[in-house]
Amino acid sequence: MFHLLQRHIQPAGHRNRKTRLVTKDGHCNIEFGNIEYSNHFAYLMDFWTTFVEIRWRFVLLLFVASFTGSWFIFSLLWYWIAKSNGDLTGQNRTDEHVRCVDNVNGLTTAFLYSLETQTTIGYGGRALTGHCAGTVALIIVQSLIGVFINCFMCGVVLAKISLPKNRAKTVTFSDKAVICLKKGSLCLLIRVANLRKTLLIGSQIYGKLLRTTSTPDGETIILDQVDIDFMVDVGKDNLFFVCPLTLYHVINRSSPFYELSADSLPHQDFELVVFLEGTAESTSSACQVRTSYIPQEIQWGYSFLPIISHTKTGKYRVDFSNFSKSVRVTTPHCVRCSQADLDHRNHNIHDNENHRMRDKVGIDNLGFQVVEIHESTSVTKM
């Protein structure tokens, strides 16, 4: 009974995990309903994208069905030609009878001949005699259709193997995000790493904050999107993405996280989606990597552990065991507290400067120069 109650009564964090729009591995948790039946034909019009995006199990099923189906359909045509010409076993044939296809005596042999023709095997046991014009036309049609099926299925398999999202699987984000002080400002930090040595050229980083808001007119907007700017110390565009990077978002007055505090953060209802876009150096294909963070995955007052070190052989080593690990650091309780401390320090520095200025006697004349005057003896006669 206790386990049943636990299934129905879950913490808020578990409910948020089920309702997130983007999963940790970047898949979008969304479905479309009440679509008109006529709109399904749009998928058939864009059949190439449809075949590339379907699952591998359906691609393999389509692969087997297309070849097997074409062999069987043409075997029926070959069987019909043989039957019309009287080539089958059991039909009355004279000694002067001329076959259209040698050794096609039934449906099984017609299927084998169709398979051998389309796959260009050519065992030699079954072959055209050249005495029937319909067989020549049929073998041309089957050969052309076989080439088309080969090209199409090879293209689908190659396109699925080389999808940019496969390259995105070698780019990973930290499991948690942290909030701590960075360069005197309160920042939200996220770590991202490229697991391959090949670079992502022209990498760009940005974020979207998804939350439910209400307009002044009383309209409720679900999944309202707010831009979140992420950057590293060198900027946010055209990153040199050769080693793990720590992205940070400065929490200031223009940030949607300005009103948050260490106590109110776990009780918020939002989802932070982070995007990384770039071009793969090896394939020149554009790819996008994304992940999301909910309030329960953001740690206030923590900082990431260092993961880059210098080895004795002169190489740089990345320790991925500390990639998502963090350590507690001294952090203000809220953004306003951080700004108050900063203003207090600036005020003290300003007061100390004024105090030193008041202790000076006189006014400094920066243009004043000391000139030495040598006295000379002069005699004045009366």
C-alpha positions as CSV (number, residue, x, y, z in Angstrom):
1,M,0.0,0.0,0.0
2,F,2.9,2.3,0.8
3,H,4.4,1.8,-2.7
4,L,1.1,2.6,-4.3
5,L,0.9,5.9,-2.5
6,Q,4.5,6.7,-3.5
7,R,3.5,6.3,-7.1
8,H,0.7,8.7,-6.9
9,I,2.2,11.2,-4.5
10,Q,5.5,12.3,-5.9
11,P,7.7,15.3,-5.2
12,A,7.5,18.4,-7.4
13,G,10.9,17.6,-8.9
14,H,9.7,14.3,-10.3
15,R,6.6,15.9,-11.8
16,N,8.9,18.5,-13.5
17,R,11.1,15.8,-14.9
18,K,8.1,14.2,-16.7
19,T,6.9,17.5,-18.2
20,R,10.1,18.9,-19.5
21,L,10.1,19.8,-23.2
22,V,13.6,18.8,-24.0
23,T,15.2,15.7,-22.5
24,K,18.8,15.6,-21.3
25,D,19.9,13.9,-24.5
26,G,18.2,16.6,-26.7
27,H,15.0,14.9,-27.8
28,C,11.8,17.0,-27.8
29,N,9.0,15.7,-25.7
30,I,6.0,16.8,-27.8
31,E,3.2,15.2,-29.8
32,F,0.7,16.6,-32.3
33,G,-2.9,15.8,-32.1
34,N,-6.1,16.3,-34.1
35,I,-4.2,16.7,-37.4
36,E,-6.5,16.6,-40.4
37,Y,-6.2,13.4,-42.4
38,S,-5.5,15.4,-45.6
39,N,-2.3,16.8,-44.0
40,H,-0.8,13.3,-43.9
41,F,-0.3,13.5,-47.6
42,A,2.3,16.2,-47.0
43,Y,4.6,13.5,-45.5
44,L,4.2,11.5,-48.8
45,M,5.1,14.6,-50.9
46,D,8.3,15.0,-48.8
47,F,9.0,11.3,-49.0
48,W,12.8,11.6,-48.9
49,T,12.8,13.3,-45.5
50,T,10.1,10.9,-44.3
51,F,12.3,7.9,-45.2
52,V,15.4,9.4,-43.7
53,E,13.7,10.3,-40.4
54,I,11.9,7.0,-39.8
55,R,13.4,4.5,-37.4
56,W,16.0,1.9,-38.4
57,R,13.6,-1.0,-37.9
58,F,11.3,0.5,-40.5
59,V,14.2,1.2,-42.9
60,L,15.3,-2.4,-42.7
61,L,11.7,-3.6,-43.2
62,L,11.4,-1.3,-46.2
63,F,14.7,-2.5,-47.6
64,V,13.7,-6.2,-47.4
65,A,10.1,-5.5,-48.6
66,S,11.2,-3.4,-51.6
67,F,13.6,-6.0,-53.0
68,T,11.5,-9.1,-52.2
69,G,8.3,-7.4,-53.4
70,S,9.8,-6.4,-56.7
71,W,11.2,-9.9,-57.3
72,F,7.8,-11.5,-56.6
73,I,5.9,-9.0,-58.8
74,F,8.2,-9.6,-61.8
75,S,8.2,-13.3,-61.2
76,L,4.4,-13.2,-61.7
77,L,5.0,-11.4,-65.0
78,W,7.6,-14.0,-66.1
79,Y,5.2,-16.8,-65.1
80,W,2.4,-15.2,-67.1
81,I,4.7,-14.9,-70.2
82,A,5.8,-18.5,-69.8
83,K,2.2,-19.7,-69.4
84,S,1.0,-17.7,-72.3
85,N,3.7,-19.2,-74.5
86,G,3.1,-22.7,-73.3
87,D,6.4,-23.1,-71.6
88,L,5.2,-24.5,-68.2
89,T,5.4,-28.1,-67.2
90,G,2.2,-30.0,-68.0
91,Q,1.3,-27.9,-71.0
92,N,1.0,-29.5,-74.4
93,R,4.2,-28.7,-76.3
94,T,5.3,-30.0,-79.6
95,D,8.8,-30.7,-80.8
96,E,8.9,-27.5,-82.8
97,H,7.9,-25.4,-79.7
98,V,10.1,-22.4,-79.1
99,R,10.5,-21.2,-75.5
100,C,10.5,-17.5,-74.4
101,V,12.7,-18.3,-71.4
102,D,14.6,-21.5,-70.9
103,N,14.1,-23.6,-67.7
104,V,11.1,-21.6,-66.4
105,N,8.7,-24.3,-65.7
106,G,6.6,-22.9,-62.8
107,L,6.2,-20.1,-60.3
108,T,9.2,-21.1,-58.3
109,T,11.6,-21.1,-61.2
110,A,10.0,-17.8,-62.4
111,F,10.8,-16.3,-59.0
112,L,14.4,-17.5,-59.2
113,Y,14.8,-16.1,-62.7
114,S,13.4,-12.8,-61.5
115,L,15.9,-12.7,-58.6
116,E,18.8,-13.6,-60.9
117,T,17.8,-11.0,-63.4
118,Q,17.5,-8.1,-60.9
119,T,20.6,-8.9,-58.9
120,T,22.6,-9.7,-62.1
121,I,23.7,-13.1,-60.8
122,G,23.2,-15.0,-64.0
123,Y,23.8,-18.7,-63.1
124,G,23.3,-19.7,-66.7
125,G,20.5,-22.2,-66.1
126,R,17.7,-19.8,-67.0
127,A,18.0,-17.3,-69.8
128,L,16.1,-15.5,-72.6
129,T,15.9,-17.2,-75.9
130,G,15.3,-13.9,-77.8
131,H,12.3,-15.2,-79.7
132,C,9.7,-13.2,-77.7
133,A,9.6,-9.4,-77.9
134,G,7.8,-9.1,-74.6
135,T,10.6,-10.8,-72.7
136,V,13.1,-8.3,-74.0
137,A,11.0,-5.4,-72.9
138,L,10.3,-6.9,-69.5
139,I,13.9,-7.5,-68.7
140,I,14.8,-3.9,-69.6
141,V,12.0,-2.6,-67.3
142,Q,13.1,-4.9,-64.4
143,S,16.7,-3.9,-64.7
144,L,15.9,-0.2,-64.6
145,I,13.6,-0.6,-61.6
146,G,16.2,-2.7,-59.9
147,V,18.8,0.0,-60.3
148,F,16.4,2.6,-59.0
149,I,15.6,0.6,-55.9
150,N,19.4,0.0,-55.3
151,C,20.2,3.7,-55.6
152,F,17.3,4.8,-53.4
153,M,17.9,2.4,-50.6
154,C,21.6,3.0,-50.6
155,G,20.9,6.7,-50.4
156,V,18.5,6.3,-47.5
157,V,21.0,4.1,-45.5
158,L,23.9,6.5,-46.2
159,A,21.8,9.6,-45.3
160,K,20.8,8.0,-42.0
161,I,24.3,7.0,-41.1
162,S,25.6,10.5,-41.8
163,L,22.9,12.4,-40.0
164,P,24.3,15.5,-38.2
165,K,22.6,14.4,-35.0
166,N,24.9,11.4,-34.8
167,R,27.9,13.8,-34.6
168,A,26.0,15.6,-31.8
169,K,26.1,12.5,-29.7
170,T,29.8,13.1,-29.1
171,V,29.1,16.5,-27.6
172,T,28.0,16.4,-24.0
173,F,26.8,18.8,-21.4
174,S,27.3,18.7,-17.6
175,D,24.5,17.0,-15.7
176,K,24.1,20.0,-13.4
177,A,24.3,23.8,-13.7
178,V,25.8,25.9,-10.9
179,I,25.4,29.5,-9.7
180,C,28.4,31.2,-8.2
181,L,30.5,34.3,-8.3
182,K,32.6,34.9,-11.4
183,K,34.6,38.1,-11.9
184,G,32.7,39.7,-9.1
185,S,29.2,39.0,-10.7
186,L,26.8,36.2,-9.9
187,C,26.7,33.9,-12.9
188,L,25.0,30.6,-14.0
189,L,27.6,28.2,-15.2
190,I,27.3,25.2,-17.5
191,R,30.1,22.9,-18.8
192,V,30.2,21.4,-22.3
193,A,32.7,19.1,-23.9
194,N,33.6,17.8,-27.3
195,L,34.5,14.1,-27.1
196,R,36.1,14.0,-30.5
197,K,39.4,15.6,-31.4
198,T,37.9,17.1,-34.6
199,L,36.6,20.6,-34.1
200,L,33.2,22.1,-34.5
201,I,33.8,25.1,-36.7
202,G,31.9,28.3,-36.1
203,S,30.3,27.1,-32.8
204,Q,27.6,29.3,-31.3
205,I,26.0,29.0,-27.9
206,Y,22.6,30.4,-26.8
207,G,19.8,29.4,-24.5
208,K,16.0,29.6,-24.1
209,L,14.1,29.9,-20.9
210,L,10.7,28.2,-21.1
211,R,8.1,29.0,-18.5
212,T,4.4,29.7,-18.2
213,T,3.6,33.4,-18.0
214,S,0.5,35.6,-17.9
215,T,-0.1,38.7,-19.9
216,P,-1.6,41.9,-18.5
217,D,-4.8,40.9,-20.3
218,G,-5.0,37.7,-18.4
219,E,-3.9,35.4,-21.2
220,T,-1.8,32.5,-20.1
221,I,1.1,31.7,-22.3
222,I,2.5,28.2,-22.0
223,L,6.1,27.6,-22.9
224,D,6.9,31.3,-23.2
225,Q,10.4,31.7,-24.5
226,V,13.0,34.1,-23.2
227,D,16.5,34.5,-24.7
228,I,19.4,33.6,-22.4
229,D,22.9,34.8,-23.5
230,F,25.7,32.4,-22.8
231,M,29.4,33.1,-23.3
232,V,32.9,32.1,-22.4
233,D,35.7,34.4,-21.6
234,V,36.5,35.0,-25.2
235,G,32.9,35.6,-26.3
236,K,30.1,33.5,-27.6
237,D,30.7,33.0,-31.3
238,N,33.4,31.2,-33.3
239,L,34.6,29.3,-30.3
240,F,37.8,27.3,-30.3
241,F,36.1,24.1,-29.2
242,V,39.0,21.8,-28.7
243,C,38.7,21.3,-24.9
244,P,35.8,21.4,-22.5
245,L,34.4,24.9,-22.1
246,T,32.6,26.5,-19.2
247,L,29.7,28.7,-20.3
248,Y,28.3,31.4,-18.1
249,H,25.3,33.7,-18.0
250,V,25.7,36.9,-16.0
251,I,22.7,37.4,-13.7
252,N,22.0,41.1,-13.8
253,R,19.0,43.3,-14.0
254,S,18.2,42.3,-17.5
255,S,18.4,38.6,-16.7
256,P,15.2,36.6,-16.0
257,F,17.0,35.0,-13.0
258,Y,17.4,38.4,-11.3
259,E,14.7,37.8,-8.7
260,L,15.9,34.3,-7.8
261,S,17.5,33.4,-4.5
262,A,19.0,30.3,-3.0
263,D,15.7,29.5,-1.2
264,S,13.3,30.2,-4.0
265,L,15.2,28.5,-6.8
266,P,14.1,24.9,-6.0
267,H,10.4,26.0,-6.0
268,Q,10.5,27.6,-9.4
269,D,8.8,26.1,-12.5
270,F,10.9,26.7,-15.6
271,E,13.1,24.9,-18.0
272,L,16.4,26.2,-19.3
273,V,17.2,24.8,-22.8
274,V,20.8,25.3,-24.0
275,F,21.8,25.0,-27.7
276,L,25.2,24.5,-29.3
277,E,25.4,24.8,-33.0
278,G,28.4,24.3,-35.3
279,T,29.8,22.6,-38.4
280,A,31.6,19.3,-38.2
281,E,35.2,19.7,-39.5
282,S,35.3,16.2,-41.0
283,T,32.0,16.1,-42.8
284,S,31.1,19.8,-43.2
285,S,27.6,19.1,-42.0
286,A,25.9,21.5,-39.6
287,C,24.7,20.0,-36.3
288,Q,22.9,21.2,-33.2
289,V,23.3,19.9,-29.7
290,R,20.8,20.7,-27.0
291,T,20.0,19.8,-23.4
292,S,17.8,21.2,-20.7
293,Y,18.0,22.0,-17.0
294,I,15.1,22.3,-14.5
295,P,15.4,24.2,-11.2
296,Q,16.2,20.9,-9.3
297,E,19.3,20.5,-11.6
298,I,20.8,24.0,-10.8
299,Q,23.0,24.2,-7.7
300,W,23.3,27.5,-6.0
301,G,26.6,28.2,-4.3
302,Y,28.7,25.6,-6.2
303,S,31.5,25.7,-8.7
304,F,32.8,23.1,-11.1
305,L,36.0,21.3,-10.3
306,P,39.0,21.8,-12.7
307,I,39.4,19.1,-15.3
308,I,42.4,20.3,-17.4
309,S,45.9,19.6,-16.3
310,H,49.4,19.6,-17.9
311,T,51.2,16.3,-18.1
312,K,55.0,15.7,-17.8
313,T,55.1,14.8,-21.5
314,G,53.9,18.3,-22.5
315,K,50.3,17.4,-23.3
316,Y,47.1,18.8,-22.0
317,R,45.0,16.1,-20.2
318,V,41.2,16.3,-19.7
319,D,39.9,14.4,-16.7
320,F,36.3,13.6,-17.5
321,S,35.7,12.1,-14.0
322,N,35.3,15.6,-12.7
323,F,33.3,16.9,-15.6
324,S,30.0,17.2,-13.8
325,K,31.3,17.4,-10.2
326,S,31.1,20.6,-8.2
327,V,32.3,21.9,-4.9
328,R,30.6,24.4,-2.5
329,V,32.0,27.9,-2.6
330,T,31.1,31.1,-0.9
331,T,28.2,32.7,-2.8
332,P,25.7,35.5,-2.0
333,H,22.2,34.4,-1.0
334,C,20.6,36.3,-3.9
335,V,21.5,38.7,-6.7
336,R,20.5,41.8,-4.7
337,C,22.8,40.6,-1.9
338,S,25.6,40.3,-4.4
339,Q,25.0,43.8,-5.7
340,A,24.7,45.2,-2.2
341,D,28.0,43.7,-1.2
342,L,29.6,45.0,-4.4
343,D,28.2,48.5,-3.8
344,H,29.4,48.4,-0.2
345,R,32.9,47.5,-1.3
346,N,32.9,50.2,-3.9
347,H,31.7,52.7,-1.2
348,N,34.5,51.7,1.2
349,I,37.1,52.1,-1.6
350,H,35.7,55.5,-2.4
351,D,35.7,56.6,1.2
352,N,39.3,55.5,1.7
353,E,40.3,57.4,-1.4
354,N,38.6,60.5,-0.1
355,H,40.2,60.1,3.3
356,R,43.7,59.9,1.8
357,M,43.0,63.0,-0.3
358,R,41.9,64.9,2.8
359,D,45.1,64.0,4.6
360,K,47.2,65.7,2.0
361,V,48.3,69.4,2.7
362,G,48.0,71.7,-0.2
363,I,47.2,71.0,-3.7
364,D,49.3,69.1,-6.1
365,N,50.4,71.1,-9.1
366,L,51.3,68.5,-11.7
367,G,52.8,71.2,-14.0
368,F,55.1,72.5,-11.3
369,Q,58.9,72.1,-12.0
370,V,61.8,72.7,-9.7
371,V,64.4,75.1,-11.1
372,E,67.8,75.4,-9.4
373,I,69.1,79.1,-9.1
374,H,72.9,79.6,-8.6
375,E,73.8,82.7,-6.6
376,S,76.4,85.0,-8.1
377,T,78.5,87.6,-6.1
378,S,77.9,91.1,-7.3
379,V,79.6,94.2,-5.9
380,T,77.8,97.5,-5.9
381,K,80.0,100.6,-5.7
382,M,78.7,103.7,-4.1
